[in-house]
Amino acid sequence: GGMAEVFRARQPQPVGEPRLVAIKRMLPAIAAQAGSRAMFEAESHLGTLIQHPNVVEVLDVGEEGGQPYLALEYVRGLDLGRFTRFLTREGLSLDLPLAIFVVRQLLAGLHAVHIACQADGTPLSVVHRDVSPSNVLLSKYGDVKLADFGIAFAEFQDSLPQGSVTDHAQGKLGYLAPEQVTGDDCDRRADIFSGAAIAAELVMGRPLFGGGSELAILLAIRDAEIHPLIEMSDTLPAGLTDVLGRALSRNPEERIATALELSNLLAPYEDAPESALRRGLAELVTSAMHLVENGEVPPTPLVFEEVLDAALAADPHLRAVTEESSPDAGPVTSRPGPLYPHVEDGPQDVDDVAALEGGELRIVTAGGLHFGPWTYARLVEAIMLGKVGPFDRLKISGGKDRMLGRIPALERHIAPHGLTTTASEPPPKPTKATTLDLANGGITSALAWGALRRDTGLWLCEFGGSRKEVYLKDGTPAYVTSNLAGELLGEYLVARSVISRGELDMALAVLPRYEGRLGDTLVAIGLIEPVQLFQQIAGQVREKLLDIFMWIGGRATYHPDVEAPTAAFPLDLEPWSILDEGVDRRLAHGLEDERFEGRRDVPFTRCDPLPGGLDPNALPIPIRRILEALEAPSTVNELTYAFPDLLGGSMTSVPRSLVVLAHLGAIVLPE
């Protein structure tokens, strides 16, 4: 693996007989990284403290030539990942009792990990964090053993050097828990989710979160979309889907809390003697080993560098981006005269990226500007920056003009801007036009009322040359677009040192190979891990929205019943959390001083009656408590003194609630 290499050695057993063991030591490149040795030693310490028949045993810890190593129990067999590929290849599936046997054996080992203690009895509070088929070993004797504590977290790891433990989930994608995907804190319940995902896979005969791109898998996990399992419930014993569904709850608080509890709930479905199940597993593993060792069931690794090298070697059109990197570069001429005449397009034959990437691309805008020749990657960038739009026309290698908005291969990039001035179809007209002034934080009103009314629609926000589209779904921000170059994903990642400028240029060079999707390209060529990319995209889109709170001008127009583009990266933003953070930023930068300057001892008053449609019970508890308190006029200082516990006693909690209430028209500001 990436952390260490494993090979066989011999170690005497107590009776003096030789014994095969596995030696795990750090690869030189990994050993040179800061903190990596401390992580390896932490794994060693964990292994020596956990002794259980369903956990791979650490037999010895030592050092050779200045390099640490672990001597591990050698499990003669194969991992669960290769085993399931063997079953798929042979058209086999595990009988339900045998599948449950494997899962319960895994859960027994996992429970031992979770309850492990220091020598003095102090709980270690271990979270394995990488419970996935590749870390579940099956022996030819029917044993099931949990392996690899390389990224396990425990309390004693707080003493490791800063940076020695990565701050993003490293587990195998399809078996991560939702909180690992979103980058939130996780405890042993994350391992329960992963174990349940493995259980669902063995019961279903296919991965629960498989198929699609890496981001699609992560989205399904984040939202705990377990429909494939639910759809099979009629073919499974009564109650089994409910048990697994509880273990796969999106909210850890609603999840089955321990591996032992989950194992006990699954016990009724292991309806066969353990000896017979162990014997059946041993026979299948032995058969699978034979095929694996003969190369008939390959491990199917993904080596992204090889993909990139092959793409570059096979396609002379792919090249490093230098002068091609900016949509504003290159020959541009202007032709005076009327707008480019409208020509009715016939059926389009440019329905995939391959038809675009090899040609010479030239653009004629609706205003008569000529751009090109451009590469496909450069055209996509220009669309995303708003330099060209759906009504502009594309000519490929001197062929027929085609309207960009009618080319399927480009539709996903144009869709987010479908309601701007260059939209191919006008937005549906609202029954009542709604426009807000953004100069004084009007986005607060837009999001607060949207959350209360559970709006689905679009807020089109414009200020100077900046234009952003905020899509709501049932009152929750679902997607945000921006025409600002600095808010493009690539620029966002470079600004945060996630990738370098040169790496971004390299990704843009091979963008056509991945259908113009920068995120997929970065993952495919190994520049970023999928989970890290997922979290960065979520942060990028969140920042696009929060930036609007800081605008000192502009306006927002609401278009109801407009859905977010199908190609959009769906957010998972709690609207009141966004309001808290956005208003906090305004307070920190003095943009709300006008409301409070010299007024901390002047009483605020609740409006009577409240604005139509405002139900206080629909407000978050902190804001509701402030509104209830204002039935009697109160000052900021009085409210702060009355609610010291409000949102952890933050000094801005009362002003923040007052700002939101003011934008809802629920309070009267003091003169």
C-alpha positions as a printed Julia matrix, in Angstrom:
671×3 Matrix{Float64}:
   0.0     0.0     0.0
   0.97    3.67    0.13
   2.21    3.48    3.71
   4.27    0.33    3.73
   5.39   -2.73    1.85
   4.66   -6.23    3.1
   6.68   -9.41    2.57
   7.06  -12.81    4.21
   9.58  -13.71    6.88
   9.96  -16.44    9.48
   9.6   -16.04   13.2
   9.96  -18.9    15.71
   6.82  -19.89   17.55
   7.04  -20.58   21.27
   7.37  -24.31   20.57
  10.3   -23.6    18.29
   8.57  -24.25   14.99
   9.01  -21.75   12.14
   6.08  -19.45   11.44
   5.19  -17.34    8.45
   4.62  -13.71    9.37
   4.13  -10.49    7.45
   6.66   -7.71    7.9
   5.34   -4.2     7.4
   7.82   -1.37    7.08
   7.63    2.19    5.82
   8.52    2.97    2.24
  11.49    5.39    2.09
   9.45    8.15    0.4
   6.81    7.97    3.13
   9.37    7.74    5.92
  10.85   11.06    4.78
   7.56   12.92    5.33
   7.11   14.91    8.52
   5.26   13.02   11.24
   5.04    9.75    9.31
   7.27    7.88   11.73
   5.11    9.01   14.66
   2.04    7.69   12.85
   3.73    4.35   12.21
   4.72    4.08   15.87
   1.15    4.95   16.89
  -0.12    2.11   14.71
   2.42   -0.21   16.33
   1.27    0.8    19.79
  -2.36    0.24   18.89
  -1.68   -3.19   17.47
   0.13   -4.43   20.55
  -2.79   -3.39   22.77
  -5.53   -5.12   20.76
  -5.66   -8.89   21.07
  -8.66  -10.61   19.5
  -9.15  -13.59   17.14
 -10.91  -11.32   14.62
  -8.12   -8.73   14.53
  -4.78   -9.26   12.79
  -2.26   -9.72   15.58
   0.87   -7.61   15.97
   3.57  -10.1    16.98
   6.57   -7.84   17.3
   7.76   -4.26   16.84
  11.33   -3.43   15.96
  13.77   -1.42   13.92
  16.22   -2.48   11.22
  18.7    -0.15    9.56
  17.08    2.86   11.2
  13.66    1.94    9.8
  10.82    0.72   12.06
   8.86   -2.41   11.2
   5.93   -4.47   12.42
   5.82   -8.26   12.46
   2.19   -9.19   11.81
   0.23  -12.4    11.85
   0.22  -13.74    8.28
  -3.29  -14.61    7.13
  -3.15  -17.25    4.44
  -6.04  -16.24    2.22
  -7.19  -13.04    0.52
  -9.0    -9.84    1.33
 -12.75   -9.42    1.08
 -12.43   -7.12   -1.93
 -10.75   -9.75   -4.07
 -13.09  -12.37   -2.68
 -16.2   -10.47   -3.81
 -14.64   -9.96   -7.26
 -14.15  -13.73   -7.4
 -17.82  -14.25   -6.57
 -18.91  -11.77   -9.24
 -16.68  -13.39  -11.86
 -18.05  -16.85  -11.08
 -21.66  -15.65  -10.9
 -21.86  -16.66   -7.26
 -23.31  -15.01   -4.19
 -23.09  -15.79   -0.51
 -26.02  -17.48    1.15
 -27.54  -15.08    3.66
 -26.34  -17.0     6.77
 -22.78  -17.06    5.41
 -22.87  -13.36    4.52
 -24.11  -12.53    8.03
 -21.42  -14.8     9.51
 -18.68  -12.81    7.76
 -20.21   -9.52    8.89
 -20.63  -10.62   12.52
 -17.05  -11.87   12.65
 -15.92   -8.49   11.32
 -18.09   -6.7    13.89
 -16.59   -8.79   16.7
 -13.12   -7.59   15.72
 -14.37   -4.04   15.33
 -15.93   -4.09   18.8
 -12.61   -5.27   20.24
 -10.91   -2.3    18.59
 -13.48    0.15   19.93
 -13.24   -1.05   23.57
  -9.42   -1.36   23.6
  -7.68    0.18   26.62
  -4.22    1.2    27.68
  -2.35   -1.1    30.08
  -3.69    0.95   33.0
  -7.29    0.51   31.84
  -7.66    3.95   30.24
  -9.96    3.67   27.16
  -8.17    4.32   23.89
 -11.34    5.55   22.11
 -10.08    4.11   18.83
 -11.86    4.82   15.53
 -10.54    2.58   12.76
 -11.7     4.98    9.99
 -10.92    2.56    7.13
 -13.32   -0.35    7.53
 -13.42   -1.49    3.91
 -13.2    -4.82    2.07
  -9.47   -4.47    1.42
  -8.9    -4.37    5.18
 -10.98   -7.46    5.95
  -8.88  -10.61    5.53
 -10.4   -14.06    4.94
  -8.27  -17.13    5.62
  -8.4   -20.51    3.93
  -9.49  -21.89    7.31
 -12.62  -19.72    7.48
 -11.24  -16.94    9.68
 -12.32  -13.3     9.3
  -9.82  -10.69   10.54
  -9.8    -6.89   10.59
  -6.48   -5.37    9.52
  -4.59   -2.08    9.15
  -4.71    0.6    11.82
  -2.61    3.03    9.78
  -5.21    5.82    9.9
  -7.01    4.86   13.12
  -7.64    7.71   15.52
  -7.35    7.47   19.29
  -7.05    9.89   22.18
  -3.33    9.36   22.61
  -2.72   10.62   19.06
  -3.3    14.15   20.3
   0.33   14.06   21.34
   1.57   13.41   17.82
   3.39   16.2    15.96
   1.07   18.64   14.19
   0.34   17.45   10.68
   1.18   13.83   11.43
  -2.49   12.88   11.19
  -4.3    13.95    8.07
  -7.4    16.05    8.54
  -9.5    14.43    5.86
 -10.95   10.97    5.59
  -8.67    8.5     3.84
 -10.92    5.43    3.8
 -12.02    3.68    0.64
 -14.67    5.81   -1.02
 -17.67    3.52   -1.1
 -17.39    2.66    2.6
 -16.91    6.06    4.19
 -19.48    7.41    6.63
 -21.34   10.66    5.8
 -19.43   12.57    8.47
 -16.13   11.45    6.93
 -17.25   12.69    3.52
 -18.21   16.11    4.86
 -15.06   16.42    6.98
 -16.91   16.54   10.31
 -15.67   14.94   13.51
 -16.33   11.23   13.67
 -16.37    8.57   16.36
 -16.82    4.8    16.38
 -20.27    5.2    14.8
 -18.48    6.03   11.54
 -17.04    2.51   11.65
 -20.56    1.14   12.27
 -21.74    2.82    9.07
 -18.8     1.35    7.13
 -19.41   -2.12    8.53
 -23.09   -1.86    7.61
 -22.15   -0.8     4.06
 -20.08   -3.98    3.77
 -22.99   -5.99    5.18
 -25.38   -4.47    2.62
 -22.94   -5.32   -0.18
 -22.66   -8.97    0.86
 -26.44   -9.27    1.24
 -27.19   -7.53   -2.06
 -24.36   -9.07   -4.06
 -23.13   -5.66   -5.22
 -21.78   -2.49   -3.61
 -24.33   -0.26   -1.92
 -22.63    2.95   -3.06
 -21.05    1.71   -6.29
 -21.12    2.98   -9.85
 -20.82    6.48  -11.25
 -18.02    8.93  -10.62
 -16.21    9.37   -7.34
 -18.21   12.52   -6.62
 -21.48   10.71   -7.34
 -20.53    8.02   -4.82
 -19.6    10.63   -2.2
 -22.87   12.49   -2.74
 -24.84    9.26   -2.29
 -22.98    8.57    0.96
 -23.36   12.12    2.24
 -27.13   11.89    1.79
 -27.25    8.22    2.93
 -29.04    7.21   -0.27
 -29.62    3.51    0.42
 -32.41    2.99   -2.11
 -30.67   -0.04   -3.72
 -30.96   -1.85   -0.39
 -34.53   -0.71    0.26
 -35.59   -1.84   -3.21
 -34.39   -5.37   -2.35
 -36.2    -5.51    0.98
 -38.97   -7.75   -0.39
 -36.39  -10.43   -1.2
 -34.76  -10.31    2.25
 -35.97  -11.71    5.59
 -38.33   -9.47    7.51
 -36.56   -6.84    9.58
 -33.1    -7.16    8.02
 -33.42   -4.02    5.91
 -34.6    -2.09    8.97
 -31.57   -3.2    10.99
 -29.11   -2.25    8.25
 -31.03    0.97    7.59
 -30.56    2.03   11.22
 -26.85    1.3    11.01
 -26.71    3.35    7.8
 -28.49    6.41    9.21
 -27.1     9.68    7.96
 -27.22   11.2    11.45
 -24.79    9.41   13.82
 -27.17   10.12   16.7
 -29.81    7.94   15.01
 -27.34    5.19   14.13
 -26.86    1.89   15.96
 -24.25    2.91   18.51
 -21.91   -0.1    18.84
 -20.6    -2.97   16.76
 -21.79   -5.39   19.46
 -25.36   -4.08   19.27
 -25.38   -4.4    15.47
 -23.96   -7.93   15.71
 -26.66   -8.95   18.18
 -29.39   -7.56   15.93
 -27.99   -9.55   12.99
 -27.63  -12.79   14.97
 -31.11  -14.16   14.09
 -30.18  -14.11   10.39
 -27.1   -16.32   10.92
 -29.31  -19.37   10.83
 -26.73  -22.17   10.65
 -24.07  -23.74   12.9
 -20.88  -21.68   13.09
 -18.76  -24.73   12.23
 -20.66  -25.28    8.99
 -20.46  -21.6     8.03
 -16.73  -21.49    8.74
 -16.21  -24.6     6.65
 -18.25  -23.15    3.76
 -16.27  -19.91    3.85
 -12.99  -21.84    3.91
 -13.96  -23.78    0.77
 -14.92  -20.63   -1.13
 -11.75  -18.8    -0.06
  -9.6   -21.74   -1.15
 -11.27  -21.74   -4.58
 -10.84  -17.97   -4.89
  -7.17  -18.18   -3.89
  -6.51  -20.62   -6.69
  -7.91  -18.23   -9.3
  -6.26  -15.16   -7.8
  -2.84  -16.81   -7.68
  -3.25  -17.79  -11.32
  -4.05  -14.21  -12.3
  -7.7   -14.85  -13.12
  -9.05  -12.41  -10.51
  -6.81   -9.34  -10.73
  -6.78   -6.68   -8.02
  -7.75   -4.07  -10.65
  -5.71   -1.18   -9.24
  -6.13    2.32  -10.64
  -2.79    3.87  -11.53
  -3.65    7.41  -12.54
  -0.17    8.35  -13.68
  -0.37    5.57  -16.28
  -3.73    6.9   -17.46
  -2.24   10.36  -17.93
   0.88    9.08  -19.68
  -1.19    6.95  -22.04
  -3.5     9.85  -22.84
  -0.6    12.16  -23.61
   1.13    9.55  -25.73
  -1.98    8.64  -27.69
  -3.3    12.1   -28.44
  -1.04   14.75  -30.01
  -3.71   17.39  -29.41
  -3.17   17.22  -25.64
  -0.41   19.59  -24.58
   0.58   21.73  -21.64
  -1.4    24.93  -21.28
   0.78   28.04  -21.63
  -0.5    30.9   -23.72
  -3.72   28.91  -24.17
  -4.61   29.16  -20.47
  -6.64   32.37  -20.58
  -9.87   32.85  -22.52
  -8.85   36.45  -23.14
  -5.63   35.48  -24.93
  -5.28   34.76  -28.61
  -6.44   36.51  -31.76
  -9.56   38.61  -31.21
 -11.03   40.85  -33.85
 -14.18   42.93  -33.89
 -16.44   43.3   -36.89
 -18.76   46.3   -36.93
 -22.33   45.76  -37.99
 -25.54   44.19  -36.76
 -25.78   41.28  -34.39
 -24.78   37.95  -35.86
 -27.79   36.9   -37.92
 -29.88   34.16  -36.4
 -29.72   30.93  -38.38
 -32.03   28.12  -37.35
 -29.92   25.17  -36.27
 -30.71   21.73  -37.52
 -30.06   18.51  -35.58
 -26.75   18.63  -33.76
 -24.09   16.03  -34.34
 -21.63   17.33  -31.74
 -22.92   15.15  -28.92
 -19.67   14.21  -27.21
 -16.34   15.68  -26.26
 -14.41   13.64  -28.82
 -16.06   15.59  -31.63
 -14.73   18.84  -30.16
 -11.31   18.07  -28.8
  -9.59   17.39  -32.1
 -10.92   20.32  -34.09
 -10.01   23.98  -34.52
 -12.63   25.86  -32.53
 -13.66   29.41  -33.44
 -16.39   31.48  -31.82
 -18.54   34.26  -33.22
 -20.48   36.03  -30.47
 -23.98   37.43  -30.8
 -22.35   40.88  -30.77
 -20.08   40.1   -33.71
 -16.79   39.38  -31.86
 -14.54   36.63  -33.22
 -12.42   34.41  -30.93
 -10.03   31.62  -31.77
  -8.7    29.24  -32.63
  -9.25   27.76  -29.15
  -8.75   24.35  -27.57
 -11.73   22.59  -26.05
 -10.44   23.22  -22.52
 -10.12   26.92  -23.28
 -13.67   27.05  -24.68
 -15.05   25.43  -21.51
 -13.18   27.95  -19.37
 -14.58   30.84  -21.44
 -18.13   29.51  -20.99
 -17.66   29.17  -17.23
 -16.31   32.72  -17.04
 -19.28   34.06  -18.98
 -17.09   35.23  -21.89
 -19.31   33.33  -24.31
 -22.87   32.1   -23.9
 -25.65   29.95  -25.35
 -26.51   32.36  -28.22
 -22.9    32.53  -29.45
 -21.92   30.28  -32.31
 -19.19   27.69  -32.71
 -17.44   26.68  -35.91
 -15.31   23.52  -35.86
 -12.47   23.36  -38.42
 -14.34   25.55  -40.87
 -17.57   23.56  -40.72
 -21.13   24.71  -40.15
 -21.9    27.23  -37.42
 -23.63   25.79  -34.37
 -25.24   27.64  -31.46
 -23.36   26.79  -28.25
 -26.59   26.37  -26.3
 -27.66   23.55  -28.62
 -24.49   21.46  -28.42
 -25.06   18.6   -25.93
 -21.35   18.28  -25.11
 -21.33   21.88  -23.87
 -24.76   21.96  -22.23
 -23.53   21.02  -18.78
 -21.25   24.03  -18.72
 -23.86   26.48  -20.01
 -26.73   25.28  -17.84
 -25.75   27.12  -14.62
 -26.02   30.45  -16.47
 -29.4    29.7   -18.02
 -31.11   32.71  -16.41
 -28.55   35.41  -17.09
 -28.77   37.92  -19.92
 -27.46   35.29  -22.33
 -29.96   32.57  -21.41
 -31.12   30.34  -24.22
 -34.58   30.22  -22.63
 -36.01   32.99  -20.43
 -36.85   32.04  -16.86
 -40.49   31.53  -15.99
 -42.0    34.89  -15.02
 -42.81   35.11  -11.3
 -46.41   35.8   -10.43
 -45.13   38.78   -8.47
 -41.71   40.24   -9.22
 -39.46   40.27   -6.17
 -36.38   42.47   -6.06
 -34.18   43.19   -3.06
 -31.5    45.8    -2.43
 -28.27   44.03   -1.44
 -26.5    47.15   -0.16
 -27.41   46.54    3.49
 -27.24   42.77    3.63
 -30.43   42.05    1.71
 -29.28   38.49    1.07
 -30.15   37.89    4.75
 -33.8    38.62    4.03
 -33.74   36.48    0.88
 -32.38   33.4     2.64
 -34.37   33.83    5.85
 -37.74   34.18    4.1
 -36.73   31.42    1.69
 -36.08   29.07    4.6
 -39.36   29.96    6.26
 -41.42   29.56    3.09
 -39.4    26.55    1.88
 -38.93   28.29   -1.44
 -37.73   26.57   -4.58
 -36.37   29.04   -7.09
 -33.49   31.28   -8.08
 -32.1    34.5    -6.65
 -30.15   36.29   -9.4
 -27.69   38.6    -7.61
 -25.81   41.33   -9.5
 -23.41   44.03   -8.36
 -21.28   45.88  -10.88
 -19.7    43.2   -13.04
 -20.31   40.44  -10.49
 -23.18   38.04  -11.08
 -24.16   35.1    -8.92
 -27.07   32.7    -9.07
 -28.33   31.2    -5.81
 -30.69   28.26   -6.32
 -32.98   27.27   -3.44
 -34.69   23.92   -3.04
 -37.3    23.69   -0.3
 -35.7    26.71    1.34
 -32.17   25.26    1.36
 -29.35   26.68   -0.8
 -28.86   23.94   -3.38
 -26.35   25.46   -5.81
 -24.47   28.71   -6.42
 -22.77   29.91   -9.61
 -20.44   32.85  -10.12
 -18.91   34.67  -13.09
 -15.85   35.73  -11.07
 -12.62   34.15  -12.3
 -11.2    33.88   -8.79
 -14.16   31.74   -7.72
 -13.64   29.06  -10.36
 -12.75   25.71   -8.84
  -9.22   25.68  -10.23
  -8.42   29.17   -8.95
  -9.97   28.33   -5.59
  -7.73   25.27   -5.22
  -4.62   27.18   -6.27
  -5.38   30.04   -3.85
  -5.6    27.53   -1.0
  -2.41   25.71   -2.06
  -4.32   22.48   -2.64
  -2.72   22.31   -6.09
  -0.07   24.45   -7.77
  -0.53   26.7   -10.77
   1.49   24.25  -12.86
  -0.7    21.35  -11.77
  -3.82   23.3   -12.72
  -2.32   23.99  -16.15
  -1.54   20.29  -16.57
  -5.13   19.39  -15.61
  -6.52   21.9   -18.11
  -4.31   20.36  -20.78
  -5.9    16.93  -20.39
  -9.4    18.22  -19.55
 -10.9    16.93  -22.85
 -10.13   13.36  -21.83
 -12.5    13.7   -18.88
 -15.44   15.38  -20.63
 -14.38   18.84  -19.54
 -14.89   18.16  -15.83
 -12.01   19.69  -13.91
 -12.79   17.85  -10.69
 -12.8    14.44  -12.38
  -9.59   15.35  -14.19
  -7.78   16.32  -10.98
  -8.78   13.04   -9.36
  -7.95   10.92  -12.4
  -4.39   12.22  -12.74
  -3.76   11.88   -9.03
  -3.5    15.55   -8.04
  -6.2    15.37   -5.37
  -8.03   12.68   -3.43
 -11.77   12.38   -4.17
 -12.84   13.07   -0.59
 -10.59   16.12   -0.41
 -12.0    17.35   -3.73
 -15.55   16.81   -2.49
 -14.9    18.9     0.61
 -13.08   21.61   -1.36
 -15.98   21.93   -3.83
 -18.44   22.21   -0.96
 -16.26   24.91    0.63
 -15.86   26.73   -2.68
 -19.59   26.93   -3.33
 -20.25   27.93    0.29
 -17.77   30.81   -0.07
 -19.5    31.98   -3.24
 -22.69   32.38   -1.24
 -21.1    33.94    1.84
 -19.34   36.51   -0.33
 -22.74   38.06   -1.19
 -23.21   39.02    2.47
 -20.23   41.35    2.06
 -21.55   43.24   -0.97
 -22.1    46.96   -0.36
 -24.43   47.38   -3.34
 -26.32   45.56   -6.04
 -29.69   43.9    -6.22
 -31.21   40.44   -6.2
 -34.18   39.3    -8.3
 -36.15   36.19   -7.4
 -37.47   33.73   -9.99
 -39.77   31.11   -8.4
 -39.96   27.43   -9.33
 -36.57   27.36  -11.06
 -34.67   24.15  -10.38
 -30.89   23.96  -10.04
 -29.1    22.62  -13.16
 -28.94   18.85  -13.29
 -25.16   18.97  -13.69
 -24.78   21.11  -10.56
 -22.83   19.97   -7.52
 -25.64   19.73   -4.92
 -24.91   21.45   -1.65
 -25.95   20.34    1.79
 -26.15   23.75    3.48
 -28.39   24.4     6.46
 -29.84   27.86    5.67
 -29.81   29.17    9.25
 -26.18   28.11    9.64
 -25.31   30.1     6.51
 -27.23   33.07    7.87
 -25.32   32.87   11.15
 -21.96   32.8     9.39
 -22.87   35.47    6.85
 -24.23   37.91    9.43
 -21.21   37.22   11.65
 -18.97   38.34    8.8
 -20.98   41.51    8.36
 -20.71   42.25   12.08
 -16.97   41.57   12.12
 -16.39   43.99    9.22
 -18.55   46.75   10.65
 -21.24   46.45    7.99
 -23.97   46.34   10.64
 -22.62   49.18   12.8
 -25.41   51.46   11.68
 -27.95   49.25   13.46
 -26.09   49.23   16.77
 -23.81   52.27   16.92
 -24.84   54.22   20.03
 -27.93   52.05   20.46
 -26.84   49.33   22.86
 -28.81   51.04   25.64
 -31.83   51.97   23.48
 -34.63   49.37   23.48
 -35.64   47.29   20.48
 -39.35   46.42   20.16
 -41.19   43.46   18.63
 -43.6    44.34   15.82
 -47.24   43.82   16.59
 -48.6    42.21   14.57
 -45.73   40.24   13.05
 -45.36   40.26    9.26
 -47.83   37.96    7.5
 -46.59   34.39    7.23
 -43.94   34.73    9.97
 -44.43   31.86   12.4
 -42.11   32.29   15.41
 -42.13   28.51   15.95
 -40.42   28.07   12.58
 -37.44   30.16   13.7
 -34.3    28.59   15.2
 -34.45   28.5    19.01
 -31.88   31.31   19.64
 -33.7    33.75   17.31
 -37.09   32.69   18.69
 -35.93   33.33   22.26
 -34.83   36.86   21.38
 -38.13   37.55   19.6
 -40.12   36.3    22.6
 -38.03   38.45   24.95
 -38.83   41.53   22.86
 -42.52   41.36   23.78
 -41.22   43.83   26.36
 -38.84   46.45   24.88
 -35.22   45.45   25.63
 -31.77   46.81   24.85
 -28.85   44.85   23.35
 -27.08   44.92   26.7
 -30.16   43.64   28.52
 -30.64   40.83   26.04
 -26.97   39.84   26.23
 -27.2    39.72   30.02
 -30.48   37.75   29.9
 -29.17   35.09   27.52
 -25.54   34.35   28.47
 -25.89   30.81   27.15
 -27.22   31.8    23.73
 -25.13   29.93   21.12
 -22.36   29.3    23.61
 -22.37   32.85   24.96
 -20.94   34.37   21.75
 -20.72   38.16   22.01
 -22.3    38.41   18.56
 -25.17   35.99   19.17
 -27.69   38.65   20.24
 -26.75   41.19   17.51
 -26.81   38.37   14.95
 -30.35   37.37   15.96
 -31.45   41.02   15.9
 -30.07   41.48   12.37
 -32.03   38.46   11.1
 -35.21   39.63   12.84
 -34.76   43.12   11.38
 -34.51   41.67    7.86
 -37.67   39.66    8.52
 -39.44   42.88    9.55
 -40.17   41.37   12.97
 -38.69   44.13   15.16
 -38.67   47.9    15.28
 -35.2    49.47   15.36
 -34.64   52.18   17.95
 -34.43   55.74   16.69
